[in-house]
Amino acid sequence: MSENVQSAPASEKPDAIQEIVEIVKTVVYALLIALVLRVLFFQPFTIPSASMEPNLLEGDYIIVSKYSYGYSRHSIPFSPPLFQGRIMAREPSRGDIVVFKLPRDGRTDYIKRLIGMPGDRIEIRGGQIILNGEPIPREAMSPGIIDTGYGFTREVMRYRETMPDGRTYVTYDLGPDGEMDNKGPFLVPEGHYFFMGDHRDNSLDSRAPAEIGVGYVPADHLVGKAQVILLSWERAASLFKPWTWVTEARPGRFFNILQ
């Protein structure tokens, strides 16, 4: 006795195809919305190094506002050469923490603090910044402790630095005679900016020439302004060890507004 094999009515097949089409459309719309938000408004970044300690730590997950300085081709993923310069350009403020593309390759994301504006003359003497002939005030604080890796720590000098507009932040310095503590003078070209890391002896920045460091950063290389630490984890956290998402979290750094 043979068995009858039942097949789906023909009317059900178009319904299944239509359902697949709707799913694909939903995914495409979601991706387009995410792309628009990423290009026009906010982009997340993870801090990979200690060059911005003590204000940004390795493992911090930050949000950068893309609209703060207007838009360039570097606002778009992969920096396509669609146009030159900046659209809706706004001048950054001295002291901003800025994400920018490394000038020598136009691809690598860097994050540093904006120290020099176009036309500024900058010198570094004994670790202190001299801006247009005037030392930027810095107040010595109690020493800090940094993790040098492999279970070792060392003491580091801390300073509260104050910009001419009154903005203040804390920097690290291992001493007044480091390789980067006596540099310049630098004259920042028009249309460019001068950046430094907050960990002054652990940052390859505008104090080093563009061939090996950062050099002067063109205005169209600015990506956005770092606004907030959204989340943060210790170095031992791993994507493949879900329990470390909790055990290695630094909740005291969650939702910290950056200065």
PDB file of C-alpha atoms in Angstrom:
ATOM      1  CA  MET A   1       0.000   0.000   0.000  1.00  0.00           C
ATOM      2  CA  SER A   2       1.510   3.265  -1.057  1.00  0.00           C
ATOM      3  CA  GLU A   3       1.552   6.374   1.092  1.00  0.00           C
ATOM      4  CA  ASN A   4       0.361   9.724  -0.167  1.00  0.00           C
ATOM      5  CA  VAL A   5       2.967  12.475   0.139  1.00  0.00           C
ATOM      6  CA  GLN A   6       1.308  15.763   0.869  1.00  0.00           C
ATOM      7  CA  SER A   7       2.787  18.967  -0.511  1.00  0.00           C
ATOM      8  CA  ALA A   8       2.149  22.509   0.598  1.00  0.00           C
ATOM      9  CA  PRO A   9      -0.506  24.295  -1.369  1.00  0.00           C
ATOM     10  CA  ALA A  10       0.908  26.555  -4.061  1.00  0.00           C
ATOM     11  CA  SER A  11      -0.628  29.548  -2.307  1.00  0.00           C
ATOM     12  CA  GLU A  12       1.670  29.011   0.709  1.00  0.00           C
ATOM     13  CA  LYS A  13       4.899  29.304  -1.323  1.00  0.00           C
ATOM     14  CA  PRO A  14       4.487  32.993  -2.219  1.00  0.00           C
ATOM     15  CA  ASP A  15       3.709  33.666   1.442  1.00  0.00           C
ATOM     16  CA  ALA A  16       7.016  32.061   2.502  1.00  0.00           C
ATOM     17  CA  ILE A  17       8.942  34.031  -0.128  1.00  0.00           C
ATOM     18  CA  GLN A  18       7.229  37.231   0.953  1.00  0.00           C
ATOM     19  CA  GLU A  19       8.191  36.522   4.571  1.00  0.00           C
ATOM     20  CA  ILE A  20      11.848  36.075   3.605  1.00  0.00           C
ATOM     21  CA  VAL A  21      11.750  39.322   1.626  1.00  0.00           C
ATOM     22  CA  GLU A  22      10.326  41.164   4.620  1.00  0.00           C
ATOM     23  CA  ILE A  23      13.067  39.787   6.906  1.00  0.00           C
ATOM     24  CA  VAL A  24      15.768  40.863   4.470  1.00  0.00           C
ATOM     25  CA  LYS A  25      14.221  44.331   4.173  1.00  0.00           C
ATOM     26  CA  THR A  26      14.100  44.661   7.968  1.00  0.00           C
ATOM     27  CA  VAL A  27      17.770  43.712   8.286  1.00  0.00           C
ATOM     28  CA  VAL A  28      18.766  46.134   5.512  1.00  0.00           C
ATOM     29  CA  TYR A  29      16.766  48.977   7.102  1.00  0.00           C
ATOM     30  CA  ALA A  30      18.331  48.276  10.491  1.00  0.00           C
ATOM     31  CA  LEU A  31      21.828  48.326   8.974  1.00  0.00           C
ATOM     32  CA  LEU A  32      21.105  51.586   7.151  1.00  0.00           C
ATOM     33  CA  ILE A  33      19.797  53.206  10.334  1.00  0.00           C
ATOM     34  CA  ALA A  34      22.881  52.012  12.250  1.00  0.00           C
ATOM     35  CA  LEU A  35      25.134  53.394   9.495  1.00  0.00           C
ATOM     36  CA  VAL A  36      23.404  56.787   9.553  1.00  0.00           C
ATOM     37  CA  LEU A  37      23.687  56.984  13.339  1.00  0.00           C
ATOM     38  CA  ARG A  38      27.362  55.992  13.155  1.00  0.00           C
ATOM     39  CA  VAL A  39      28.202  58.528  10.451  1.00  0.00           C
ATOM     40  CA  LEU A  40      26.148  61.484  11.669  1.00  0.00           C
ATOM     41  CA  PHE A  41      25.887  61.170  15.420  1.00  0.00           C
ATOM     42  CA  PHE A  42      27.824  58.714  17.585  1.00  0.00           C
ATOM     43  CA  GLN A  43      30.494  56.051  17.216  1.00  0.00           C
ATOM     44  CA  PRO A  44      31.871  53.690  19.891  1.00  0.00           C
ATOM     45  CA  PHE A  45      35.595  53.118  20.363  1.00  0.00           C
ATOM     46  CA  THR A  46      37.619  50.887  22.673  1.00  0.00           C
ATOM     47  CA  ILE A  47      40.783  52.294  24.267  1.00  0.00           C
ATOM     48  CA  PRO A  48      43.676  49.928  23.375  1.00  0.00           C
ATOM     49  CA  SER A  49      46.604  51.557  25.211  1.00  0.00           C
ATOM     50  CA  ALA A  50      47.701  53.565  28.255  1.00  0.00           C
ATOM     51  CA  SER A  51      48.660  56.778  26.434  1.00  0.00           C
ATOM     52  CA  MET A  52      45.681  58.718  27.853  1.00  0.00           C
ATOM     53  CA  GLU A  53      45.973  57.621  31.479  1.00  0.00           C
ATOM     54  CA  PRO A  54      44.723  58.569  34.013  1.00  0.00           C
ATOM     55  CA  ASN A  55      41.664  59.882  32.177  1.00  0.00           C
ATOM     56  CA  LEU A  56      41.227  56.959  29.800  1.00  0.00           C
ATOM     57  CA  LEU A  57      42.295  53.440  30.682  1.00  0.00           C
ATOM     58  CA  GLU A  58      42.948  50.441  28.499  1.00  0.00           C
ATOM     59  CA  GLY A  59      39.617  48.633  28.254  1.00  0.00           C
ATOM     60  CA  ASP A  60      37.422  51.746  28.441  1.00  0.00           C
ATOM     61  CA  TYR A  61      34.557  51.702  25.955  1.00  0.00           C
ATOM     62  CA  ILE A  62      33.827  55.291  24.916  1.00  0.00           C
ATOM     63  CA  ILE A  63      31.273  57.164  22.833  1.00  0.00           C
ATOM     64  CA  VAL A  64      32.488  59.790  20.349  1.00  0.00           C
ATOM     65  CA  SER A  65      30.188  62.467  18.944  1.00  0.00           C
ATOM     66  CA  LYS A  66      30.642  62.743  15.170  1.00  0.00           C
ATOM     67  CA  TYR A  67      28.719  66.009  14.809  1.00  0.00           C
ATOM     68  CA  SER A  68      30.913  68.056  17.177  1.00  0.00           C
ATOM     69  CA  TYR A  69      33.347  69.228  14.481  1.00  0.00           C
ATOM     70  CA  GLY A  70      31.311  68.651  11.343  1.00  0.00           C
ATOM     71  CA  TYR A  71      31.963  65.906   8.817  1.00  0.00           C
ATOM     72  CA  SER A  72      34.773  64.845   6.520  1.00  0.00           C
ATOM     73  CA  ARG A  73      35.385  61.721   4.458  1.00  0.00           C
ATOM     74  CA  HIS A  74      36.882  60.220   7.614  1.00  0.00           C
ATOM     75  CA  SER A  75      33.437  60.384   9.243  1.00  0.00           C
ATOM     76  CA  ILE A  76      32.407  57.544   6.916  1.00  0.00           C
ATOM     77  CA  PRO A  77      33.612  53.952   7.399  1.00  0.00           C
ATOM     78  CA  PHE A  78      36.746  53.213   5.329  1.00  0.00           C
ATOM     79  CA  SER A  79      37.191  56.959   4.564  1.00  0.00           C
ATOM     80  CA  PRO A  80      36.030  56.887   0.932  1.00  0.00           C
ATOM     81  CA  PRO A  81      37.332  59.873  -1.097  1.00  0.00           C
ATOM     82  CA  LEU A  82      33.855  61.284  -1.728  1.00  0.00           C
ATOM     83  CA  PHE A  83      34.733  64.921  -0.977  1.00  0.00           C
ATOM     84  CA  GLN A  84      37.484  67.137   0.408  1.00  0.00           C
ATOM     85  CA  GLY A  85      37.533  69.273   3.563  1.00  0.00           C
ATOM     86  CA  ARG A  86      34.773  69.386   6.162  1.00  0.00           C
ATOM     87  CA  ILE A  87      31.033  69.912   5.864  1.00  0.00           C
ATOM     88  CA  MET A  88      29.298  71.947   8.617  1.00  0.00           C
ATOM     89  CA  ALA A  89      32.764  72.436  10.128  1.00  0.00           C
ATOM     90  CA  ARG A  90      33.057  73.567  13.751  1.00  0.00           C
ATOM     91  CA  GLU A  91      36.296  74.537  15.488  1.00  0.00           C
ATOM     92  CA  PRO A  92      37.352  72.150  18.274  1.00  0.00           C
ATOM     93  CA  SER A  93      38.233  73.591  21.665  1.00  0.00           C
ATOM     94  CA  ARG A  94      41.657  73.437  23.226  1.00  0.00           C
ATOM     95  CA  GLY A  95      41.659  70.619  25.768  1.00  0.00           C
ATOM     96  CA  ASP A  96      39.119  68.434  23.931  1.00  0.00           C
ATOM     97  CA  ILE A  97      39.812  64.702  23.821  1.00  0.00           C
ATOM     98  CA  VAL A  98      39.649  63.949  20.107  1.00  0.00           C
ATOM     99  CA  VAL A  99      39.618  60.847  17.921  1.00  0.00           C
ATOM    100  CA  PHE A 100      41.409  61.416  14.615  1.00  0.00           C
ATOM    101  CA  LYS A 101      42.950  59.480  11.756  1.00  0.00           C
ATOM    102  CA  LEU A 102      46.720  59.112  11.881  1.00  0.00           C
ATOM    103  CA  PRO A 103      48.026  61.535   9.239  1.00  0.00           C
ATOM    104  CA  ARG A 104      50.652  59.216   7.741  1.00  0.00           C
ATOM    105  CA  ASP A 105      48.181  56.500   6.742  1.00  0.00           C
ATOM    106  CA  GLY A 106      44.721  58.087   6.974  1.00  0.00           C
ATOM    107  CA  ARG A 107      43.297  54.853   8.427  1.00  0.00           C
ATOM    108  CA  THR A 108      44.466  54.264  12.004  1.00  0.00           C
ATOM    109  CA  ASP A 109      42.298  55.783  14.749  1.00  0.00           C
ATOM    110  CA  TYR A 110      44.190  57.720  17.434  1.00  0.00           C
ATOM    111  CA  ILE A 111      42.880  59.459  20.526  1.00  0.00           C
ATOM    112  CA  LYS A 112      44.722  62.348  22.201  1.00  0.00           C
ATOM    113  CA  ARG A 113      44.082  65.701  23.866  1.00  0.00           C
ATOM    114  CA  LEU A 114      44.053  68.839  21.724  1.00  0.00           C
ATOM    115  CA  ILE A 115      46.811  71.171  22.936  1.00  0.00           C
ATOM    116  CA  GLY A 116      47.695  73.423  20.003  1.00  0.00           C
ATOM    117  CA  MET A 117      45.390  75.356  17.677  1.00  0.00           C
ATOM    118  CA  PRO A 118      46.364  76.663  14.231  1.00  0.00           C
ATOM    119  CA  GLY A 119      49.026  79.372  14.565  1.00  0.00           C
ATOM    120  CA  ASP A 120      50.026  78.403  18.130  1.00  0.00           C
ATOM    121  CA  ARG A 121      53.664  78.218  19.170  1.00  0.00           C
ATOM    122  CA  ILE A 122      54.307  75.326  21.550  1.00  0.00           C
ATOM    123  CA  GLU A 123      57.345  74.238  23.533  1.00  0.00           C
ATOM    124  CA  ILE A 124      57.747  71.518  26.146  1.00  0.00           C
ATOM    125  CA  ARG A 125      60.377  72.208  28.811  1.00  0.00           C
ATOM    126  CA  GLY A 126      60.851  69.816  31.713  1.00  0.00           C
ATOM    127  CA  GLY A 127      57.472  68.307  30.891  1.00  0.00           C
ATOM    128  CA  GLN A 128      55.636  71.637  31.126  1.00  0.00           C
ATOM    129  CA  ILE A 129      53.821  73.043  28.102  1.00  0.00           C
ATOM    130  CA  ILE A 130      54.681  76.601  27.099  1.00  0.00           C
ATOM    131  CA  LEU A 131      51.857  77.939  24.955  1.00  0.00           C
ATOM    132  CA  ASN A 132      52.566  81.093  22.961  1.00  0.00           C
ATOM    133  CA  GLY A 133      55.274  82.073  25.423  1.00  0.00           C
ATOM    134  CA  GLU A 134      53.184  81.413  28.569  1.00  0.00           C
ATOM    135  CA  PRO A 135      53.578  78.240  30.678  1.00  0.00           C
ATOM    136  CA  ILE A 136      50.347  76.298  31.095  1.00  0.00           C
ATOM    137  CA  PRO A 137      49.894  76.109  34.878  1.00  0.00           C
ATOM    138  CA  ARG A 138      50.244  72.676  36.395  1.00  0.00           C
ATOM    139  CA  GLU A 139      49.869  71.797  40.041  1.00  0.00           C
ATOM    140  CA  ALA A 140      51.716  68.837  41.525  1.00  0.00           C
ATOM    141  CA  MET A 141      49.431  66.265  43.162  1.00  0.00           C
ATOM    142  CA  SER A 142      50.068  63.196  45.267  1.00  0.00           C
ATOM    143  CA  PRO A 143      51.829  60.431  43.274  1.00  0.00           C
ATOM    144  CA  GLY A 144      49.852  57.769  41.488  1.00  0.00           C
ATOM    145  CA  ILE A 145      50.517  54.098  40.826  1.00  0.00           C
ATOM    146  CA  ILE A 146      50.489  52.599  37.339  1.00  0.00           C
ATOM    147  CA  ASP A 147      50.435  48.992  36.213  1.00  0.00           C
ATOM    148  CA  THR A 148      53.503  48.289  34.081  1.00  0.00           C
ATOM    149  CA  GLY A 149      52.336  44.767  33.232  1.00  0.00           C
ATOM    150  CA  TYR A 150      53.345  41.249  34.371  1.00  0.00           C
ATOM    151  CA  GLY A 151      52.277  42.056  37.928  1.00  0.00           C
ATOM    152  CA  PHE A 152      54.616  45.032  38.366  1.00  0.00           C
ATOM    153  CA  THR A 153      53.672  48.583  39.322  1.00  0.00           C
ATOM    154  CA  ARG A 154      55.549  51.843  39.666  1.00  0.00           C
ATOM    155  CA  GLU A 155      54.980  55.289  41.084  1.00  0.00           C
ATOM    156  CA  VAL A 156      54.163  58.124  38.702  1.00  0.00           C
ATOM    157  CA  MET A 157      53.969  61.894  39.183  1.00  0.00           C
ATOM    158  CA  ARG A 158      50.531  63.454  38.809  1.00  0.00           C
ATOM    159  CA  TYR A 159      49.807  67.034  37.771  1.00  0.00           C
ATOM    160  CA  ARG A 160      46.601  69.039  37.437  1.00  0.00           C
ATOM    161  CA  GLU A 161      46.984  71.042  34.259  1.00  0.00           C
ATOM    162  CA  THR A 162      44.832  74.111  33.578  1.00  0.00           C
ATOM    163  CA  MET A 163      44.148  75.469  30.108  1.00  0.00           C
ATOM    164  CA  PRO A 164      43.805  79.223  29.481  1.00  0.00           C
ATOM    165  CA  ASP A 165      39.991  78.894  29.397  1.00  0.00           C
ATOM    166  CA  GLY A 166      39.998  77.274  32.860  1.00  0.00           C
ATOM    167  CA  ARG A 167      39.514  73.667  31.756  1.00  0.00           C
ATOM    168  CA  THR A 168      41.471  71.316  34.026  1.00  0.00           C
ATOM    169  CA  TYR A 169      42.500  67.665  33.858  1.00  0.00           C
ATOM    170  CA  VAL A 170      45.095  65.370  35.426  1.00  0.00           C
ATOM    171  CA  THR A 171      48.218  64.134  33.632  1.00  0.00           C
ATOM    172  CA  TYR A 172      50.873  61.537  34.387  1.00  0.00           C
ATOM    173  CA  ASP A 173      54.625  62.126  34.122  1.00  0.00           C
ATOM    174  CA  LEU A 174      57.457  59.746  34.995  1.00  0.00           C
ATOM    175  CA  GLY A 175      59.902  62.633  35.472  1.00  0.00           C
ATOM    176  CA  PRO A 176      61.044  65.939  33.948  1.00  0.00           C
ATOM    177  CA  ASP A 177      63.814  64.525  31.740  1.00  0.00           C
ATOM    178  CA  GLY A 178      62.045  61.926  29.626  1.00  0.00           C
ATOM    179  CA  GLU A 179      62.589  61.630  25.899  1.00  0.00           C
ATOM    180  CA  MET A 180      59.478  63.689  25.160  1.00  0.00           C
ATOM    181  CA  ASP A 181      59.786  66.208  28.023  1.00  0.00           C
ATOM    182  CA  ASN A 182      61.931  68.722  26.152  1.00  0.00           C
ATOM    183  CA  LYS A 183      60.669  69.357  22.636  1.00  0.00           C
ATOM    184  CA  GLY A 184      60.027  72.209  20.274  1.00  0.00           C
ATOM    185  CA  PRO A 185      59.374  74.919  19.565  1.00  0.00           C
ATOM    186  CA  PHE A 186      56.543  73.870  17.270  1.00  0.00           C
ATOM    187  CA  LEU A 187      54.570  76.312  15.121  1.00  0.00           C
ATOM    188  CA  VAL A 188      51.191  74.763  14.319  1.00  0.00           C
ATOM    189  CA  PRO A 189      50.334  75.335  10.631  1.00  0.00           C
ATOM    190  CA  GLU A 190      47.002  76.772   9.561  1.00  0.00           C
ATOM    191  CA  GLY A 191      44.374  74.070   9.175  1.00  0.00           C
ATOM    192  CA  HIS A 192      46.230  71.728  11.550  1.00  0.00           C
ATOM    193  CA  TYR A 193      46.231  70.802  15.252  1.00  0.00           C
ATOM    194  CA  PHE A 194      48.778  69.664  17.854  1.00  0.00           C
ATOM    195  CA  PHE A 195      47.879  66.731  20.138  1.00  0.00           C
ATOM    196  CA  MET A 196      49.414  65.168  23.244  1.00  0.00           C
ATOM    197  CA  GLY A 197      48.553  62.152  25.382  1.00  0.00           C
ATOM    198  CA  ASP A 198      47.736  62.677  29.062  1.00  0.00           C
ATOM    199  CA  HIS A 199      50.358  60.079  30.014  1.00  0.00           C
ATOM    200  CA  ARG A 200      53.164  62.328  28.863  1.00  0.00           C
ATOM    201  CA  ASP A 201      55.967  59.739  28.953  1.00  0.00           C
ATOM    202  CA  ASN A 202      53.907  56.984  27.347  1.00  0.00           C
ATOM    203  CA  SER A 203      52.453  58.716  24.314  1.00  0.00           C
ATOM    204  CA  LEU A 204      53.756  58.964  20.771  1.00  0.00           C
ATOM    205  CA  ASP A 205      51.959  62.130  19.664  1.00  0.00           C
ATOM    206  CA  SER A 206      52.495  65.481  17.927  1.00  0.00           C
ATOM    207  CA  ARG A 207      55.807  65.921  19.727  1.00  0.00           C
ATOM    208  CA  ALA A 208      57.170  63.253  17.375  1.00  0.00           C
ATOM    209  CA  PRO A 209      57.422  63.854  13.607  1.00  0.00           C
ATOM    210  CA  ALA A 210      54.716  62.402  11.390  1.00  0.00           C
ATOM    211  CA  GLU A 211      57.053  59.724  10.015  1.00  0.00           C
ATOM    212  CA  ILE A 212      57.207  57.956  13.386  1.00  0.00           C
ATOM    213  CA  GLY A 213      54.577  59.685  15.521  1.00  0.00           C
ATOM    214  CA  VAL A 214      51.583  61.905  14.876  1.00  0.00           C
ATOM    215  CA  GLY A 215      52.994  65.258  13.821  1.00  0.00           C
ATOM    216  CA  TYR A 216      50.489  67.980  12.971  1.00  0.00           C
ATOM    217  CA  VAL A 217      46.964  66.686  12.332  1.00  0.00           C
ATOM    218  CA  PRO A 218      44.991  68.167   9.384  1.00  0.00           C
ATOM    219  CA  ALA A 219      41.503  69.413  10.225  1.00  0.00           C
ATOM    220  CA  ASP A 220      39.831  66.957   7.863  1.00  0.00           C
ATOM    221  CA  HIS A 221      41.380  64.042   9.801  1.00  0.00           C
ATOM    222  CA  LEU A 222      39.308  64.789  12.922  1.00  0.00           C
ATOM    223  CA  VAL A 223      36.711  62.070  13.520  1.00  0.00           C
ATOM    224  CA  GLY A 224      34.921  63.342  16.611  1.00  0.00           C
ATOM    225  CA  LYS A 225      34.966  64.393  20.249  1.00  0.00           C
ATOM    226  CA  ALA A 226      35.200  61.775  23.017  1.00  0.00           C
ATOM    227  CA  GLN A 227      32.251  62.490  25.303  1.00  0.00           C
ATOM    228  CA  VAL A 228      31.655  59.688  27.785  1.00  0.00           C
ATOM    229  CA  ILE A 229      33.065  56.403  29.079  1.00  0.00           C
ATOM    230  CA  LEU A 230      30.110  54.101  28.569  1.00  0.00           C
ATOM    231  CA  LEU A 231      31.600  50.862  29.975  1.00  0.00           C
ATOM    232  CA  SER A 232      34.979  49.645  31.164  1.00  0.00           C
ATOM    233  CA  TRP A 233      36.770  46.346  31.794  1.00  0.00           C
ATOM    234  CA  GLU A 234      40.147  45.268  33.150  1.00  0.00           C
ATOM    235  CA  ARG A 235      42.760  43.783  30.808  1.00  0.00           C
ATOM    236  CA  ALA A 236      41.889  40.233  31.889  1.00  0.00           C
ATOM    237  CA  ALA A 237      38.357  40.487  30.454  1.00  0.00           C
ATOM    238  CA  SER A 238      37.807  38.351  27.375  1.00  0.00           C
ATOM    239  CA  LEU A 239      35.022  38.140  24.826  1.00  0.00           C
ATOM    240  CA  PHE A 240      35.349  34.341  24.954  1.00  0.00           C
ATOM    241  CA  LYS A 241      35.066  34.171  28.769  1.00  0.00           C
ATOM    242  CA  PRO A 242      31.604  35.565  29.517  1.00  0.00           C
ATOM    243  CA  TRP A 243      32.077  35.429  33.308  1.00  0.00           C
ATOM    244  CA  THR A 244      34.864  38.033  32.997  1.00  0.00           C
ATOM    245  CA  TRP A 245      32.306  40.504  31.663  1.00  0.00           C
ATOM    246  CA  VAL A 246      31.174  40.730  35.288  1.00  0.00           C
ATOM    247  CA  THR A 247      34.258  39.808  37.322  1.00  0.00           C
ATOM    248  CA  GLU A 248      36.574  42.159  35.389  1.00  0.00           C
ATOM    249  CA  ALA A 249      34.139  45.067  34.999  1.00  0.00           C
ATOM    250  CA  ARG A 250      35.034  48.522  36.369  1.00  0.00           C
ATOM    251  CA  PRO A 251      31.550  49.840  37.257  1.00  0.00           C
ATOM    252  CA  GLY A 252      33.018  52.944  38.897  1.00  0.00           C
ATOM    253  CA  ARG A 253      33.979  54.126  35.400  1.00  0.00           C
ATOM    254  CA  PHE A 254      30.604  53.456  33.769  1.00  0.00           C
ATOM    255  CA  PHE A 255      28.918  56.581  32.325  1.00  0.00           C
ATOM    256  CA  ASN A 256      31.782  58.934  33.302  1.00  0.00           C
ATOM    257  CA  ILE A 257      31.695  62.237  31.431  1.00  0.00           C
ATOM    258  CA  LEU A 258      35.120  63.086  29.981  1.00  0.00           C
ATOM    259  CA  GLN A 259      36.861  66.363  30.820  1.00  0.00           C
TER     260      GLN A 259
END
